[in-house]
Amino acid sequence: MWTLTGRVLAPPTAGTARLLLLCTRHVSALEPRAAHRPFSTAKLKEKPDMSRFPVEDIRNFSIIAHVDHGKSTLADRLLELTGTIDKTKKNKQVLDKLQVERERGITVKAQTATLFYTFQGKQYLFNLIDTPGHVDFSYEVSRSLSACQGVLLVVDANEGIQAQTVANFFLAFEAQLSVIPVINKIDLKNADPERVEKQIEKVFDIPSDECIKISAKLGTNVESVLQAIIERIPPPKVHRENPLKALVFDSTFDQYRGVIANIALFDGMVSKGDKVVSAHTKKTYEVNEVGILNPNEQPTHKLYAGQVGFLIAGMKDVTEAQIGDTLYLHNHPVEPLPGFKSAKPMVFAGVYPIDQSEYNNLKSAIEKLTLNDSSVTVHRDSSLALGAGWRLGFLGLLHMEVFNQRLEQEYNASVILTTPTVPYKAVLSSAKLIKEYKEKEITIINPAQFPDKSKVTEYLEPVVWGTVVTPTEYTGKIIALCQARRAIQKNMIFIDENRVMLKYLFPLNEIVVDFYDSLKSLSSGYASFDYEDAGYQTADLIKMDILLNGNIVEELVTVVHREKAYTVGKSICERLKDSLPRQLFEIAIQAAVGSKVIARETVKAYRKNVLAKCYGGDITRKMKLLKRQTEGKKKLRKIGNIEIPKDAFIKVLKTQPNK
């Protein structure tokens, strides 16, 4: 190859020849790879034509079960069988996309996937929703069921029916969905599918011949599940000729594209360029993109009634996409869908930034995360010791831990999380107070605002219906544990000769922190627990103050039942004693109910040895020095101000890991 220098063609030098050779090699090495890039094939993929699926060929279903019964594994096999994902050994919980789900091995967010399945020469469209199994995420399950006509109820062939199996079945039963019982893990050594069939027949009144026995891990008999979905789950009852009516049942926030809404279409159709209106905010948006989740986003030309997919319409503000909202076409208003019952928070905890300069970043992170997890309630709050923050309401303790973990992992936000409390109620006594508060019954979510007994006729505490399913040999220990937690036994049913179901009425604050852990350790991990809201009941509640040298520390005020006041007060005082730094004067840590002190710990003062210079001499000389020191300490104690360092607060307020 010749190069042009000035006007003369010069022969190639050794350096330029070598450089050209390297370039040509580099290009040739890149060329074949470009064809195999994963994103390039995705771009080449044709947009699927969703109009070729009439309503009678659509099946919308959800997978529900107790924790760890194999929902996500079954979802993997269904994705493989329908050709949605390639068959590889790496397919483990494909739909569990969050880092927290991967680490804990549990499903936290319900995930949607669209599958295409050909049966007897006809292609069907399946919309699958994989749901969480833990009681704290039952709101996710109930929301997912609104977009379905049937469910796969998965039961472990080894464990049998457990507490959350019962709860999830009744959620599906109340929503009048078709239930297909699936007995999973039949490949296990101790599996007993016949026993589980009898349990299903006894508890749910479903004939045993309707149960499908599978092994999701090995893929045994999973094909028959797909056939049962076609035969037993009805198609959605929708009308495509009517104007658009779509339900937003979930949403996520993308930094670049704004809100991505998961929608189920009940009437009409939607395509790119349509103008849609939110029934909640009455704002109009132009649709930028519609598509299906396959399981990743795949744009389509249109979505039709009966189908489930995603919609991006340039909603930039997190408050605009309300879960349960109805979307309809501009100038074609429709009757909004009933939406969802708002989730009722069971546990409240204070969330504060570690450094107040991070307040705005944390505010933005909480707003984006509550869009994705609409069951969290947010109230502004502030504390003298910890600064400005929020009081967040969660559905349970695991929900609180997962939310905190997601804040750290997804938004890099470090927070101080205080001890969880439950919402109490107080019935006010005088008309003057009722006028002041504008209602007779007030709800208290912050213990510092707990009203005095003189202002109140009675206090109410939240209670829950608890269901414990356990092997019979642990029944005695579990009954003793429930009685220690002030629970009232309501029912006891033997599911079969080895398993018993106990029904109890629990005060919520007795189970919120460490009941689940105690239950698991007593029963060697075999017992399962589930609860649902049962309203409020009258209780003998008292407000307990924590005093340091006679001054109340507002952040440490707690509400307890009178029976438990001493044990709770003693434990807080002991934790404070371990956390507070010593001063030059004595610090008295007291737990008090009203004016009565019920527990006390003392942090001893630093003490200089004033007798060090006395090598003998008269005793009166020593006494004089000691007396002067005592008076100095007393004076210092009066004027000395105890400032609790932030790390001491964090140690006392944080949930105890050993509890």
XYZ file of C-alpha atoms in Angstrom:
659
model
C 0.000 0.000 0.000
C 1.326 3.462 -0.951
C 0.869 6.706 0.980
C 0.559 10.244 -0.380
C 3.297 12.601 0.933
C 2.999 16.083 -0.585
C 2.389 15.198 -4.275
C 4.573 12.113 -4.457
C 3.384 8.563 -3.788
C 5.796 7.063 -1.270
C 6.210 3.348 -0.576
C 4.830 2.160 2.795
C 7.253 2.299 5.719
C 7.598 -0.636 8.121
C 5.719 1.328 10.859
C 2.661 2.214 8.748
C 2.453 -1.310 7.329
C 2.455 -2.797 10.840
C -0.243 -0.353 11.996
C -2.478 -1.165 9.006
C -2.055 -4.883 9.577
C -3.126 -4.501 13.231
C -6.165 -2.425 12.212
C -7.347 -4.954 9.615
C -6.914 -7.807 12.109
C -8.860 -5.854 14.742
C -11.745 -5.140 12.351
C -11.930 -8.729 11.103
C -11.927 -9.974 14.707
C -14.836 -7.671 15.556
C -16.998 -8.409 12.509
C -18.304 -11.893 13.355
C -18.959 -10.911 16.986
C -21.202 -7.993 16.051
C -23.755 -10.448 14.657
C -23.954 -12.258 18.014
C -24.406 -9.283 20.287
C -27.485 -9.810 22.473
C -28.787 -6.264 22.059
C -28.407 -6.287 18.265
C -30.703 -9.322 17.949
C -33.218 -7.665 20.238
C -33.276 -4.649 17.950
C -33.764 -6.830 14.902
C -36.696 -8.630 16.584
C -39.989 -7.831 14.948
C -42.590 -6.180 17.121
C -45.141 -8.943 17.814
C -48.622 -8.400 16.408
C -50.902 -8.679 19.462
C -54.111 -8.509 17.401
C -53.692 -12.166 16.313
C -54.710 -13.319 19.810
C -58.495 -13.210 20.188
C -59.809 -12.892 23.748
C -60.700 -16.621 23.955
C -57.005 -17.516 23.408
C -55.730 -15.420 26.339
C -55.103 -16.790 29.849
C -54.085 -14.493 32.719
C -52.876 -16.342 35.816
C -50.782 -15.945 38.945
C -48.617 -18.366 40.940
C -49.324 -18.269 44.688
C -47.854 -20.328 47.535
C -46.183 -20.267 50.948
C -42.545 -19.104 51.185
C -40.049 -21.478 49.535
C -42.593 -23.871 47.974
C -41.096 -23.359 44.503
C -43.122 -20.576 42.795
C -40.156 -18.885 41.099
C -38.665 -22.262 40.036
C -41.995 -23.259 38.450
C -42.083 -19.862 36.689
C -38.571 -20.607 35.269
C -39.749 -23.962 33.864
C -42.874 -22.382 32.299
C -40.682 -19.704 30.671
C -38.389 -22.433 29.312
C -41.186 -24.687 28.027
C -42.828 -21.836 26.125
C -39.474 -20.820 24.586
C -39.484 -17.427 26.317
C -35.977 -18.032 27.686
C -33.275 -20.471 26.578
C -32.801 -23.694 28.561
C -29.573 -23.321 30.576
C -28.471 -24.368 34.049
C -28.140 -20.682 34.951
C -31.934 -20.207 34.967
C -32.557 -19.826 38.686
C -35.321 -17.445 39.760
C -35.136 -15.513 36.470
C -38.036 -13.241 37.466
C -36.425 -12.258 40.808
C -34.612 -9.219 39.445
C -33.827 -7.254 42.628
C -30.480 -7.683 44.392
C -32.263 -8.123 47.744
C -34.296 -11.024 46.244
C -31.137 -12.742 44.983
C -29.379 -12.348 48.345
C -32.262 -13.509 50.527
C -33.629 -16.118 48.110
C -37.178 -14.766 48.428
C -39.551 -12.957 46.067
C -40.318 -9.388 47.186
C -41.898 -7.862 44.064
C -44.577 -9.522 41.941
C -43.137 -9.894 38.407
C -45.027 -10.202 35.122
C -44.084 -12.220 32.019
C -45.924 -12.829 28.737
C -45.621 -16.339 27.236
C -46.643 -17.723 23.828
C -47.690 -21.393 23.927
C -48.894 -23.586 21.066
C -51.339 -26.354 22.019
C -53.141 -28.610 19.505
C -52.121 -26.346 16.607
C -53.438 -23.153 18.218
C -51.206 -20.429 19.720
C -52.246 -19.103 23.132
C -51.134 -15.962 24.967
C -50.342 -16.473 28.675
C -49.771 -13.614 31.108
C -47.994 -15.009 34.160
C -47.472 -13.118 37.427
C -45.020 -14.597 39.962
C -45.948 -13.395 43.468
C -44.153 -13.204 46.859
C -44.949 -15.838 49.496
C -44.206 -14.014 52.745
C -47.086 -12.617 54.820
C -45.533 -9.110 54.730
C -46.005 -8.950 50.959
C -49.596 -10.224 50.757
C -50.576 -6.774 49.370
C -48.474 -7.589 46.279
C -50.429 -10.865 45.922
C -53.886 -9.252 46.230
C -52.928 -6.575 43.655
C -51.614 -9.172 41.212
C -54.843 -11.194 41.444
C -56.804 -8.199 40.078
C -55.138 -8.772 36.672
C -55.861 -12.555 36.639
C -58.702 -15.018 36.033
C -57.029 -17.995 37.711
C -54.180 -19.088 39.980
C -51.736 -21.963 40.356
C -51.714 -22.838 44.071
C -48.317 -24.467 44.638
C -47.899 -26.755 47.674
C -44.651 -28.446 48.756
C -45.031 -32.282 48.702
C -42.708 -32.474 51.707
C -44.025 -29.623 53.904
C -47.712 -29.821 52.973
C -50.171 -26.972 53.574
C -48.663 -24.089 55.546
C -50.060 -20.846 56.959
C -49.490 -18.647 53.912
C -50.918 -21.360 51.602
C -54.223 -20.982 53.464
C -54.111 -17.151 53.406
C -53.282 -16.956 49.686
C -55.960 -19.521 48.782
C -58.628 -17.392 50.478
C -57.372 -14.254 48.670
C -57.916 -16.087 45.347
C -61.227 -17.581 46.559
C -62.599 -14.132 47.543
C -61.569 -12.776 44.114
C -63.592 -15.697 42.560
C -60.632 -17.037 40.582
C -60.185 -20.585 39.261
C -57.696 -22.467 41.461
C -55.405 -25.186 40.043
C -53.641 -27.031 42.908
C -50.053 -28.015 42.002
C -48.068 -30.348 44.287
C -44.385 -29.516 43.796
C -41.069 -31.157 44.840
C -42.262 -34.765 44.299
C -38.595 -35.660 43.587
C -37.614 -35.153 47.254
C -36.805 -38.237 49.325
C -39.414 -37.468 52.025
C -42.111 -36.240 49.621
C -45.601 -37.558 50.334
C -47.935 -36.185 47.614
C -50.838 -38.469 48.656
C -50.856 -36.956 52.176
C -50.791 -33.424 50.696
C -53.705 -34.314 48.351
C -55.790 -35.299 51.396
C -54.841 -32.033 53.149
C -55.906 -29.981 50.099
C -59.210 -31.873 49.928
C -59.884 -31.386 53.663
C -58.847 -27.719 54.024
C -59.808 -26.266 50.597
C -62.515 -28.725 49.499
C -60.766 -29.307 46.145
C -61.076 -32.921 44.842
C -57.721 -34.760 44.996
C -57.967 -35.817 41.306
C -57.630 -32.119 40.307
C -54.121 -31.884 41.848
C -51.170 -31.919 39.426
C -47.994 -33.563 40.788
C -44.786 -32.009 39.451
C -41.126 -31.395 40.140
C -40.355 -27.827 39.019
C -36.637 -28.301 39.623
C -36.358 -31.319 37.281
C -39.200 -30.214 34.970
C -41.220 -33.411 35.632
C -44.853 -33.190 34.404
C -44.718 -29.358 34.073
C -46.214 -29.629 30.550
C -49.511 -30.802 32.083
C -49.666 -27.537 34.093
C -49.720 -25.551 30.826
C -52.529 -27.752 29.476
C -54.513 -27.352 32.716
C -54.179 -23.541 32.418
C -55.839 -23.682 28.965
C -58.578 -26.102 30.038
C -59.430 -24.845 33.560
C -58.783 -21.071 33.567
C -61.403 -19.002 31.703
C -60.427 -16.240 29.227
C -60.887 -12.640 30.471
C -64.359 -11.076 30.151
C -63.563 -7.919 28.175
C -64.860 -5.891 25.217
C -62.389 -4.695 22.585
C -64.905 -2.502 20.768
C -65.453 -0.307 23.870
C -63.169 2.700 24.595
C -59.932 2.062 26.507
C -60.126 1.162 30.202
C -56.818 0.038 31.744
C -55.855 -0.685 35.356
C -52.382 0.306 36.630
C -51.501 -2.603 38.960
C -47.776 -1.908 39.410
C -45.163 0.662 38.426
C -41.427 1.317 38.468
C -39.355 4.456 37.979
C -36.728 4.745 35.260
C -34.278 7.636 35.543
C -34.445 8.404 31.816
C -37.944 7.395 30.698
C -39.924 8.297 33.820
C -42.651 6.033 35.186
C -43.132 2.587 33.608
C -46.681 1.466 34.431
C -47.760 -2.195 34.355
C -51.304 -2.266 33.020
C -54.111 -4.773 32.548
C -56.542 -3.800 29.762
C -60.206 -4.387 30.582
C -61.674 -2.673 27.497
C -60.501 -1.225 24.177
C -56.902 -0.970 22.982
C -53.910 1.365 23.315
C -51.066 2.220 20.934
C -48.115 4.596 20.680
C -49.230 8.196 20.105
C -52.613 7.812 21.889
C -53.537 10.496 24.410
C -54.525 8.908 27.726
C -55.945 10.470 30.873
C -55.365 9.373 34.470
C -58.656 9.057 36.378
C -56.823 9.930 39.609
C -54.935 13.116 38.629
C -57.032 14.043 35.510
C -53.740 14.787 33.695
C -53.352 13.930 29.996
C -50.291 12.097 28.667
C -49.123 11.013 25.241
C -48.184 7.323 25.055
C -44.497 6.988 24.090
C -44.287 3.201 24.157
C -46.415 0.120 24.848
C -45.301 -3.471 25.010
C -45.184 -6.796 26.780
C -42.759 -8.166 29.368
C -41.166 -11.216 27.822
C -39.746 -11.276 30.620
C -37.750 -8.156 29.602
C -39.520 -5.239 27.970
C -40.483 -5.881 24.342
C -42.273 -3.041 22.529
C -45.399 -3.852 20.472
C -47.537 -1.805 18.075
C -50.672 -2.086 20.205
C -52.112 -3.748 23.311
C -55.676 -5.085 23.279
C -58.311 -5.754 25.950
C -57.557 -8.887 27.978
C -53.785 -8.434 27.646
C -51.245 -7.393 30.274
C -48.233 -5.217 29.442
C -46.349 -2.012 30.167
C -46.975 1.589 29.149
C -44.611 4.591 29.167
C -46.342 7.952 28.857
C -43.800 10.522 30.016
C -44.929 10.650 33.653
C -41.880 12.307 35.207
C -43.161 12.857 38.732
C -43.369 9.855 41.042
C -46.675 11.052 42.531
C -48.437 10.852 39.139
C -48.524 7.053 38.786
C -50.932 5.844 41.445
C -51.264 2.078 41.712
C -54.945 1.187 41.265
C -55.470 4.150 38.889
C -57.588 3.819 35.721
C -56.289 5.092 32.353
C -58.706 6.033 29.559
C -58.535 7.765 26.155
C -58.722 11.553 25.974
C -62.335 12.666 25.214
C -63.609 9.123 26.017
C -64.105 9.159 29.795
C -65.117 5.864 31.425
C -66.270 4.752 34.870
C -63.008 4.242 36.874
C -62.232 0.716 38.053
C -62.635 0.151 41.803
C -58.832 0.132 42.317
C -57.290 -1.403 45.409
C -57.988 -1.220 49.096
C -55.111 0.874 50.399
C -52.621 -1.235 52.339
C -52.949 -0.905 56.105
C -49.532 -0.415 57.731
C -48.936 -2.714 60.695
C -45.552 -1.386 61.837
C -44.194 2.158 62.051
C -40.523 3.124 62.295
C -38.627 6.401 62.199
C -36.195 6.842 59.288
C -33.552 9.561 59.539
C -30.512 10.399 57.377
C -27.188 9.712 59.135
C -26.099 13.203 58.084
C -28.704 16.003 57.698
C -26.953 17.203 54.515
C -28.232 13.959 52.888
C -31.896 14.855 53.638
C -32.871 15.857 50.067
C -31.171 12.827 48.487
C -32.959 10.516 50.936
C -36.281 12.272 50.271
C -35.920 11.638 46.521
C -34.890 7.981 47.138
C -37.914 7.352 49.411
C -40.299 8.910 46.842
C -38.962 6.709 44.019
C -39.023 3.565 46.146
C -42.565 4.174 47.429
C -43.681 4.405 43.788
C -42.388 0.868 43.296
C -43.691 -0.259 46.701
C -46.993 1.551 47.210
C -47.800 -0.211 50.498
C -45.363 2.038 52.425
C -46.983 5.105 54.039
C -44.881 8.238 54.624
C -45.304 10.969 57.297
C -42.842 13.803 57.912
C -41.254 13.665 61.372
C -38.463 15.373 63.311
C -36.469 14.602 66.419
C -34.265 16.766 68.648
C -31.478 14.206 68.597
C -31.713 12.840 65.048
C -32.961 15.874 63.103
C -35.535 15.890 60.285
C -36.774 12.548 58.962
C -39.900 10.469 58.312
C -42.145 8.026 60.084
C -42.796 5.197 57.630
C -45.539 2.590 57.890
C -44.760 -0.986 56.783
C -46.766 -4.214 56.477
C -44.359 -6.116 58.733
C -40.816 -6.409 60.013
C -39.409 -8.213 56.939
C -41.001 -5.541 54.745
C -39.184 -2.895 56.828
C -35.820 -4.699 56.540
C -36.212 -5.188 52.775
C -37.161 -1.518 52.276
C -34.078 -0.426 54.229
C -31.868 -2.817 52.228
C -33.288 -1.547 48.921
C -32.625 2.074 49.976
C -28.981 1.168 50.576
C -28.473 -0.990 47.467
C -30.513 0.850 44.837
C -30.093 4.461 45.995
C -26.896 4.273 48.085
C -28.702 5.919 51.028
C -27.568 5.132 54.589
C -30.263 5.669 57.209
C -30.940 5.360 60.928
C -33.947 3.085 61.482
C -35.611 3.304 64.903
C -37.343 0.537 66.849
C -40.659 -0.419 65.206
C -43.911 0.581 66.934
C -47.573 -0.155 66.166
C -50.449 2.366 65.761
C -52.530 2.769 68.926
C -55.860 4.560 69.341
C -57.274 6.638 72.194
C -60.921 7.554 72.820
C -61.041 11.149 74.098
C -63.116 11.957 77.156
C -64.134 15.638 76.946
C -66.003 17.623 74.284
C -63.273 20.297 74.421
C -60.607 17.769 73.407
C -62.820 16.275 70.683
C -63.240 19.801 69.259
C -59.472 20.371 69.431
C -58.557 17.084 67.674
C -61.666 17.221 65.383
C -62.473 13.538 66.133
C -63.368 11.401 69.121
C -60.934 8.563 68.349
C -57.350 9.581 67.604
C -54.604 7.353 66.148
C -51.139 7.567 67.699
C -48.204 6.501 65.516
C -45.526 8.313 67.521
C -45.283 7.255 71.215
C -44.157 10.772 72.231
C -47.674 12.033 71.317
C -49.444 9.463 73.535
C -52.171 11.369 75.484
C -52.397 11.337 79.268
C -54.882 9.007 81.012
C -56.837 12.021 82.350
C -57.785 13.031 78.779
C -58.885 9.578 77.657
C -61.751 7.193 78.469
C -59.948 4.136 77.025
C -56.918 3.098 74.986
C -57.159 0.664 72.054
C -54.394 -1.529 70.651
C -54.339 -3.252 67.228
C -55.009 -7.010 67.168
C -54.522 -9.625 64.460
C -55.883 -13.077 63.633
C -52.838 -15.335 63.731
C -52.701 -18.769 62.088
C -49.965 -21.176 63.157
C -49.539 -24.463 61.248
C -47.197 -26.855 63.051
C -46.300 -30.549 63.428
C -48.244 -31.944 66.407
C -45.144 -32.664 68.581
C -44.460 -28.903 69.004
C -48.043 -27.949 69.933
C -47.419 -27.640 73.723
C -44.394 -25.334 73.346
C -46.184 -23.124 70.816
C -49.326 -22.785 72.967
C -47.086 -21.701 75.898
C -45.334 -19.133 73.650
C -48.678 -17.711 72.461
C -49.994 -17.423 76.030
C -46.827 -15.565 77.069
C -47.612 -13.085 74.258
C -51.128 -12.345 75.682
C -52.793 -14.271 72.823
C -56.297 -15.766 73.101
C -56.852 -19.189 71.504
C -59.878 -19.289 69.214
C -59.616 -22.581 67.331
C -57.539 -25.727 66.880
C -57.938 -27.955 63.802
C -56.047 -31.166 63.027
C -55.251 -31.054 59.284
C -54.118 -34.702 59.445
C -52.530 -36.987 62.073
C -49.209 -35.054 61.941
C -50.233 -31.423 61.510
C -52.331 -29.001 63.518
C -53.626 -25.508 62.708
C -53.971 -23.100 65.644
C -56.005 -19.883 65.435
C -55.166 -17.102 67.885
C -56.100 -13.468 68.490
C -52.777 -11.657 69.054
C -52.028 -8.097 70.174
C -49.934 -6.818 67.238
C -47.156 -5.293 69.361
C -46.459 -8.737 70.884
C -45.638 -10.366 67.543
C -44.090 -7.505 65.638
C -40.437 -7.813 66.683
C -39.346 -11.321 67.582
C -42.346 -13.678 67.663
C -41.551 -15.264 64.278
C -37.945 -16.017 65.317
C -39.087 -17.547 68.631
C -41.678 -19.675 66.817
C -39.103 -20.991 64.333
C -36.547 -21.852 67.041
C -39.153 -23.630 69.226
C -40.382 -25.755 66.320
C -36.955 -26.454 64.702
C -38.118 -24.349 61.742
C -41.217 -26.476 60.933
C -43.997 -24.180 62.164
C -45.323 -21.458 59.853
C -47.138 -18.274 60.793
C -49.511 -15.917 59.042
C -51.659 -13.053 60.295
C -54.356 -10.677 59.108
C -55.816 -7.514 60.565
C -58.580 -7.946 63.165
C -59.204 -4.322 64.185
C -58.672 -2.904 67.669
C -59.445 -3.970 71.241
C -59.381 -2.207 74.624
C -56.049 -2.527 76.413
C -54.383 -1.358 79.638
C -51.649 0.720 77.978
C -49.220 3.078 79.656
C -46.670 5.580 78.430
C -43.189 4.923 79.757
C -40.674 7.768 79.932
C -36.908 7.343 80.025
C -35.175 9.913 82.236
C -31.514 10.914 82.406
C -30.792 12.690 85.698
C -34.483 13.587 85.925
C -34.844 14.923 82.341
C -37.160 13.096 79.922
C -35.577 11.927 76.642
C -38.395 12.315 74.100
C -36.932 9.937 71.473
C -36.943 7.016 73.934
C -40.570 7.311 75.082
C -42.414 3.999 74.535
C -45.970 2.698 74.887
C -46.254 -0.655 76.677
C -48.864 -2.890 78.246
C -48.912 -2.509 82.029
C -47.898 -6.181 82.532
C -44.750 -5.747 80.414
C -43.658 -2.322 81.714
C -40.911 -3.537 84.079
C -39.173 -5.919 81.621
C -39.230 -3.386 78.757
C -38.049 -0.535 81.015
C -35.237 -2.633 82.482
C -33.941 -3.672 79.029
C -33.913 -0.052 77.710
C -32.073 1.165 80.838
C -29.467 -1.610 80.477
C -28.925 -0.827 76.790
C -28.521 2.882 77.582
C -26.044 2.138 80.369
C -23.877 0.187 77.902
C -24.113 2.953 75.273
C -23.634 6.185 77.257
C -20.102 7.517 77.786
C -19.097 8.151 81.427
C -19.022 11.743 82.695
C -17.329 13.491 85.635
C -20.635 13.094 87.469
C -23.009 10.202 88.057
C -25.813 9.631 85.507
C -29.078 8.111 86.729
C -30.987 6.299 83.940
C -34.598 5.700 84.971
C -37.706 4.211 83.392
C -40.791 5.920 84.813
C -44.543 5.494 84.445
C -46.039 8.850 85.413
C -44.157 9.833 88.587
C -43.327 6.235 89.602
C -39.825 4.980 88.724
C -39.976 1.273 87.816
C -36.373 0.546 86.712
C -32.997 2.218 87.237
C -29.393 1.875 86.117
C -26.484 4.123 87.087
C -23.482 5.187 85.017
C -20.724 5.772 87.599
C -18.732 9.014 87.478
C -15.063 9.313 86.648
C -13.382 9.828 90.036
C -10.048 11.456 90.720
C -8.136 9.921 93.619
C -7.907 13.023 95.873
C -6.227 11.004 98.638
C -3.179 10.183 96.485
C -1.122 12.999 98.100
C -1.930 11.925 101.673
C 0.785 9.601 102.940
C -0.564 9.328 106.452
C -1.582 12.080 108.774
C -4.890 12.580 110.493
C -8.118 10.998 109.146
C -9.917 14.367 109.331
C -7.638 15.674 106.541
C -8.777 12.822 104.251
C -12.435 13.276 105.165
C -12.212 16.971 104.358
C -10.814 16.265 100.872
C -13.466 13.579 100.145
C -16.277 15.874 101.346
C -15.070 18.705 99.106
C -14.976 16.272 96.123
C -18.532 15.050 96.832
C -19.856 18.637 96.947
C -18.104 19.415 93.671
C -19.696 16.338 92.011
C -23.142 17.328 93.346
C -22.763 20.867 91.970
C -21.509 19.521 88.611
C -24.459 17.125 88.413
C -26.870 20.053 88.816
C -25.296 22.177 86.097
C -23.888 19.362 83.914
C -25.835 18.772 80.706
C -25.926 15.239 79.293
C -25.799 15.225 75.530
C -26.486 11.761 74.226
C -24.136 11.065 71.303
C -25.844 9.989 68.078
C -24.216 6.537 68.029
C -25.604 5.834 71.531
C -29.091 6.724 70.259
C -28.645 4.460 67.267
C -27.618 1.535 69.493
C -30.686 1.942 71.717
C -33.228 2.766 69.009
C -32.152 0.221 66.420
C -33.966 -3.109 66.330
C -32.016 -5.547 68.440
C -30.322 -8.263 66.324
C -30.528 -10.773 69.183
C -34.279 -10.285 69.543
